[in-house]
């Protein structure tokens, strides 16, 4: 597999390819953009936790520290793709998004570190959305037809989320106490401690 460059468009990276890269390349940096709590539950050994909100706030500074071999990971690939788009917007066009996220990497036999078991954020979003829809339908039948509007609002929100590749509910849930780690990443602990990587020839600055 060739090194990423401007000639090789940003692409998805299979778990097996990442395993090979980890063994063969010293300049590889794996950035996990999930919440700190999700990272504590299970993460790829040697990866760095820079939650998406923190990455979004300091994209320029983060991109300036990274070389040309960057792999972004999350639970399924959605948040990692959002991170890739933000980094591409500031000139780092050589990031890869891990297919299947951390669970896919683990299922493929990749080396992961496991901690306290928690529900991942995306699973919590599905539970919350489904529960609110059921509540709206039940309330519309037994309380007032107007309560059905709740189900409609959730449906509209999910449609907007898919169209814009964002998730307001996920952002709200991430702020809940049970989704907080004992030590939340900061600019200093997450970004400034990243090893400064040399950019390969032809890579974006």
Short mmCIF file of N, CA, C and O in Angstrom, two decimals, residues 119-191:
data_model
loop_
_atom_site.label_atom_id
_atom_site.label_comp_id
_atom_site.label_asym_id
_atom_site.label_seq_id
_atom_site.Cartn_x
_atom_site.Cartn_y
_atom_site.Cartn_z
N UNK A 119 -22.33 1.73 27.51
CA UNK A 119 -22.98 1.83 26.20
C UNK A 119 -22.31 2.94 25.43
O UNK A 119 -22.07 4.02 25.96
N UNK A 120 -22.02 2.68 24.14
CA UNK A 120 -21.44 3.74 23.32
C UNK A 120 -22.51 4.79 23.04
O UNK A 120 -23.71 4.56 23.17
N UNK A 121 -22.07 5.98 22.65
CA UNK A 121 -22.95 7.13 22.47
C UNK A 121 -24.00 6.89 21.40
O UNK A 121 -25.16 7.29 21.54
N UNK A 122 -23.61 6.23 20.31
CA UNK A 122 -24.56 6.00 19.21
C UNK A 122 -25.68 5.06 19.64
O UNK A 122 -26.84 5.22 19.22
N UNK A 123 -25.36 4.09 20.49
CA UNK A 123 -26.40 3.20 21.01
C UNK A 123 -27.35 3.96 21.93
O UNK A 123 -28.57 3.75 21.91
N UNK A 124 -26.81 4.88 22.72
CA UNK A 124 -27.64 5.70 23.59
C UNK A 124 -28.59 6.58 22.78
O UNK A 124 -29.75 6.77 23.16
N UNK A 125 -28.11 7.10 21.66
CA UNK A 125 -28.95 7.94 20.80
C UNK A 125 -30.12 7.12 20.26
O UNK A 125 -31.26 7.59 20.25
N UNK A 126 -29.84 5.89 19.82
CA UNK A 126 -30.92 5.04 19.31
C UNK A 126 -31.96 4.75 20.38
O UNK A 126 -33.17 4.76 20.13
N UNK A 127 -31.49 4.48 21.61
CA UNK A 127 -32.41 4.20 22.71
C UNK A 127 -33.26 5.43 23.03
O UNK A 127 -34.48 5.33 23.19
N UNK A 128 -32.62 6.59 23.13
CA UNK A 128 -33.35 7.81 23.47
C UNK A 128 -34.37 8.16 22.40
O UNK A 128 -35.53 8.49 22.70
N UNK A 129 -33.95 8.09 21.13
CA UNK A 129 -34.86 8.43 20.03
C UNK A 129 -36.05 7.46 19.98
O UNK A 129 -37.20 7.86 19.87
N UNK A 130 -35.75 6.16 20.10
CA UNK A 130 -36.82 5.17 20.06
C UNK A 130 -37.78 5.32 21.23
O UNK A 130 -39.00 5.21 21.06
N UNK A 131 -37.26 5.62 22.41
CA UNK A 131 -38.10 5.78 23.59
C UNK A 131 -39.01 7.00 23.45
O UNK A 131 -40.19 6.95 23.83
N UNK A 132 -38.47 8.10 22.91
CA UNK A 132 -39.28 9.30 22.75
C UNK A 132 -40.38 9.11 21.71
O UNK A 132 -41.48 9.62 21.86
N UNK A 133 -40.07 8.37 20.65
CA UNK A 133 -41.10 8.08 19.63
C UNK A 133 -42.21 7.25 20.25
O UNK A 133 -43.40 7.52 20.05
N UNK A 134 -41.85 6.21 21.00
CA UNK A 134 -42.85 5.37 21.65
C UNK A 134 -43.68 6.17 22.65
O UNK A 134 -44.90 6.00 22.75
N UNK A 135 -43.01 7.05 23.38
CA UNK A 135 -43.71 7.90 24.34
C UNK A 135 -44.70 8.82 23.63
O UNK A 135 -45.83 9.01 24.09
N UNK A 136 -44.27 9.37 22.50
CA UNK A 136 -45.16 10.25 21.74
C UNK A 136 -46.38 9.52 21.20
O UNK A 136 -47.49 10.02 21.27
N UNK A 137 -46.18 8.32 20.69
CA UNK A 137 -47.30 7.53 20.15
C UNK A 137 -48.25 7.10 21.25
O UNK A 137 -49.49 7.18 21.10
N UNK A 138 -47.70 6.65 22.40
CA UNK A 138 -48.55 6.23 23.51
C UNK A 138 -49.29 7.42 24.11
O UNK A 138 -50.48 7.34 24.43
N UNK A 139 -48.57 8.54 24.24
CA UNK A 139 -49.21 9.74 24.78
C UNK A 139 -50.30 10.26 23.86
O UNK A 139 -51.33 10.75 24.33
N UNK A 140 -50.08 10.13 22.54
CA UNK A 140 -51.10 10.56 21.59
C UNK A 140 -52.37 9.74 21.69
O UNK A 140 -53.46 10.23 21.42
N UNK A 141 -52.22 8.49 22.09
CA UNK A 141 -53.39 7.62 22.19
C UNK A 141 -54.11 7.76 23.52
O UNK A 141 -55.34 7.76 23.58
N UNK A 142 -53.35 7.88 24.61
CA UNK A 142 -53.95 7.85 25.94
C UNK A 142 -54.05 9.21 26.63
O UNK A 142 -54.79 9.36 27.59
N UNK A 143 -53.31 10.20 26.14
CA UNK A 143 -53.33 11.51 26.79
C UNK A 143 -53.95 12.57 25.89
O UNK A 143 -55.02 13.11 26.18
N UNK A 144 -53.29 12.88 24.80
CA UNK A 144 -53.79 13.89 23.87
C UNK A 144 -53.16 13.66 22.51
O UNK A 144 -51.97 13.35 22.42
N UNK A 145 -53.95 13.80 21.44
CA UNK A 145 -53.39 13.64 20.09
C UNK A 145 -52.20 14.54 19.83
O UNK A 145 -51.33 14.23 19.00
N UNK A 146 -52.14 15.67 20.54
CA UNK A 146 -51.05 16.61 20.32
C UNK A 146 -49.70 16.03 20.72
O UNK A 146 -48.65 16.47 20.23
N UNK A 147 -49.74 15.06 21.64
CA UNK A 147 -48.48 14.47 22.10
C UNK A 147 -47.78 13.73 20.96
O UNK A 147 -46.56 13.53 20.98
N UNK A 148 -48.55 13.33 19.94
CA UNK A 148 -47.94 12.65 18.79
C UNK A 148 -46.92 13.54 18.08
O UNK A 148 -46.07 13.04 17.34
N UNK A 149 -47.05 14.84 18.32
CA UNK A 149 -46.10 15.77 17.69
C UNK A 149 -44.67 15.47 18.14
O UNK A 149 -43.72 15.77 17.43
N UNK A 150 -44.53 14.87 19.33
CA UNK A 150 -43.20 14.51 19.82
C UNK A 150 -42.54 13.51 18.88
O UNK A 150 -41.36 13.65 18.55
N UNK A 151 -43.32 12.51 18.45
CA UNK A 151 -42.77 11.52 17.53
C UNK A 151 -42.37 12.18 16.21
O UNK A 151 -41.33 11.86 15.63
N UNK A 152 -43.21 13.11 15.76
CA UNK A 152 -42.89 13.82 14.53
C UNK A 152 -41.63 14.67 14.65
O UNK A 152 -40.82 14.73 13.73
N UNK A 153 -41.48 15.29 15.82
CA UNK A 153 -40.30 16.12 16.05
C UNK A 153 -39.03 15.28 16.06
O UNK A 153 -37.99 15.69 15.50
N UNK A 154 -39.12 14.10 16.67
CA UNK A 154 -37.95 13.22 16.70
C UNK A 154 -37.61 12.75 15.29
O UNK A 154 -36.44 12.71 14.88
N UNK A 155 -38.63 12.39 14.51
CA UNK A 155 -38.41 11.98 13.13
C UNK A 155 -37.77 13.07 12.31
O UNK A 155 -36.84 12.82 11.53
N UNK A 156 -38.24 14.31 12.50
CA UNK A 156 -37.67 15.44 11.79
C UNK A 156 -36.21 15.65 12.19
O UNK A 156 -35.34 15.89 11.35
N UNK A 157 -35.95 15.52 13.49
CA UNK A 157 -34.59 15.69 13.99
C UNK A 157 -33.64 14.65 13.44
O UNK A 157 -32.51 14.96 13.06
N UNK A 158 -34.10 13.40 13.35
CA UNK A 158 -33.25 12.33 12.82
C UNK A 158 -32.99 12.53 11.34
O UNK A 158 -31.89 12.26 10.84
N UNK A 159 -34.00 13.01 10.62
CA UNK A 159 -33.82 13.29 9.19
C UNK A 159 -32.81 14.40 8.99
O UNK A 159 -31.91 14.30 8.13
N UNK A 160 -32.92 15.46 9.79
CA UNK A 160 -31.98 16.57 9.71
C UNK A 160 -30.58 16.10 10.06
O UNK A 160 -29.58 16.49 9.43
N UNK A 161 -30.50 15.22 11.08
CA UNK A 161 -29.20 14.69 11.50
C UNK A 161 -28.52 13.92 10.37
O UNK A 161 -27.32 14.07 10.13
N UNK A 162 -29.31 13.11 9.66
CA UNK A 162 -28.76 12.34 8.55
C UNK A 162 -28.33 13.25 7.40
O UNK A 162 -27.28 13.05 6.79
N UNK A 163 -29.15 14.27 7.12
CA UNK A 163 -28.87 15.16 6.00
C UNK A 163 -27.63 16.02 6.23
O UNK A 163 -26.88 16.32 5.30
N UNK A 164 -27.40 16.40 7.50
CA UNK A 164 -26.29 17.29 7.81
C UNK A 164 -25.09 16.57 8.41
O UNK A 164 -24.06 17.18 8.66
N UNK A 165 -25.26 15.25 8.64
CA UNK A 165 -24.20 14.45 9.25
C UNK A 165 -23.79 15.00 10.60
O UNK A 165 -22.61 15.06 10.96
N UNK A 166 -24.79 15.45 11.37
CA UNK A 166 -24.57 15.94 12.73
C UNK A 166 -25.55 15.23 13.65
O UNK A 166 -26.47 14.55 13.19
N UNK A 167 -25.37 15.40 14.95
CA UNK A 167 -26.30 14.76 15.88
C UNK A 167 -26.42 15.59 17.15
O UNK A 167 -25.57 15.49 18.04
N UNK A 168 -27.47 16.41 17.21
CA UNK A 168 -27.69 17.25 18.39
C UNK A 168 -27.97 16.40 19.62
O UNK A 168 -27.53 16.72 20.72
N UNK A 169 -28.72 15.30 19.43
CA UNK A 169 -29.04 14.43 20.56
C UNK A 169 -27.77 13.79 21.12
O UNK A 169 -27.59 13.67 22.33
N UNK A 170 -26.89 13.36 20.21
CA UNK A 170 -25.64 12.77 20.66
C UNK A 170 -24.80 13.77 21.44
O UNK A 170 -24.18 13.43 22.45
N UNK A 171 -24.78 15.02 20.96
CA UNK A 171 -24.03 16.06 21.65
C UNK A 171 -24.59 16.30 23.04
O UNK A 171 -23.85 16.47 24.01
N UNK A 172 -25.94 16.30 23.15
CA UNK A 172 -26.58 16.51 24.45
C UNK A 172 -26.29 15.34 25.39
O UNK A 172 -25.98 15.54 26.57
N UNK A 173 -26.38 14.12 24.87
CA UNK A 173 -26.13 12.95 25.70
C UNK A 173 -24.68 12.87 26.17
O UNK A 173 -24.40 12.38 27.27
N UNK A 174 -23.78 13.34 25.34
CA UNK A 174 -22.36 13.28 25.71
C UNK A 174 -22.05 14.13 26.94
O UNK A 174 -21.03 13.92 27.61
N UNK A 175 -22.93 15.09 27.23
CA UNK A 175 -22.73 15.96 28.39
C UNK A 175 -23.31 15.38 29.67
O UNK A 175 -23.12 15.94 30.75
N UNK A 176 -24.01 14.26 29.56
CA UNK A 176 -24.60 13.64 30.74
C UNK A 176 -23.51 13.05 31.66
O UNK A 176 -22.47 12.62 31.18
N UNK A 177 -23.77 13.03 32.97
CA UNK A 177 -22.75 12.56 33.93
C UNK A 177 -22.22 11.16 33.63
O UNK A 177 -21.03 10.89 33.82
N UNK A 178 -23.11 10.26 33.20
CA UNK A 178 -22.65 8.88 32.96
C UNK A 178 -21.75 8.76 31.73
O UNK A 178 -21.14 7.73 31.51
N UNK A 179 -21.70 9.83 30.92
CA UNK A 179 -20.83 9.82 29.75
C UNK A 179 -19.54 10.61 29.99
O UNK A 179 -18.82 10.94 29.04
N UNK A 180 -19.28 10.93 31.24
CA UNK A 180 -18.06 11.65 31.58
C UNK A 180 -17.02 10.68 32.14
O UNK A 180 -17.35 9.79 32.92
N UNK A 181 -15.80 10.87 31.73
CA UNK A 181 -14.71 10.05 32.25
C UNK A 181 -14.17 10.70 33.51
O UNK A 181 -14.46 11.87 33.82
N UNK A 182 -13.39 9.95 34.25
CA UNK A 182 -12.81 10.49 35.48
C UNK A 182 -11.91 11.68 35.16
O UNK A 182 -11.82 12.63 35.92
N UNK A 183 -11.27 11.63 33.99
CA UNK A 183 -10.39 12.72 33.57
C UNK A 183 -10.70 13.07 32.13
O UNK A 183 -10.36 12.34 31.21
N UNK A 184 -11.38 14.19 31.92
CA UNK A 184 -11.75 14.61 30.58
C UNK A 184 -10.55 15.24 29.85
O UNK A 184 -9.79 15.99 30.45
N UNK A 185 -10.36 14.92 28.57
CA UNK A 185 -9.25 15.51 27.81
C UNK A 185 -9.38 17.02 27.69
O UNK A 185 -10.48 17.55 27.60
N UNK A 186 -8.27 17.71 27.70
CA UNK A 186 -8.22 19.15 27.49
C UNK A 186 -7.26 19.43 26.32
O UNK A 186 -6.61 18.52 25.80
N UNK A 187 -7.17 20.68 25.94
CA UNK A 187 -6.22 21.06 24.88
C UNK A 187 -4.81 20.62 25.27
O UNK A 187 -4.07 20.07 24.44
N UNK A 188 -4.46 20.84 26.52
CA UNK A 188 -3.11 20.50 26.97
C UNK A 188 -2.88 19.00 27.02
O UNK A 188 -1.84 18.51 26.57
N UNK A 189 -3.84 18.25 27.55
CA UNK A 189 -3.63 16.81 27.72
C UNK A 189 -3.84 16.02 26.44
O UNK A 189 -3.26 14.95 26.26
N UNK A 190 -4.67 16.54 25.53
CA UNK A 190 -5.00 15.77 24.33
C UNK A 190 -4.20 16.21 23.11
O UNK A 190 -3.73 15.37 22.33
N UNK A 191 -4.05 17.49 22.91
CA UNK A 191 -3.44 17.99 21.68
C UNK A 191 -1.96 18.30 21.83
O UNK A 191 -1.13 17.85 21.04
#
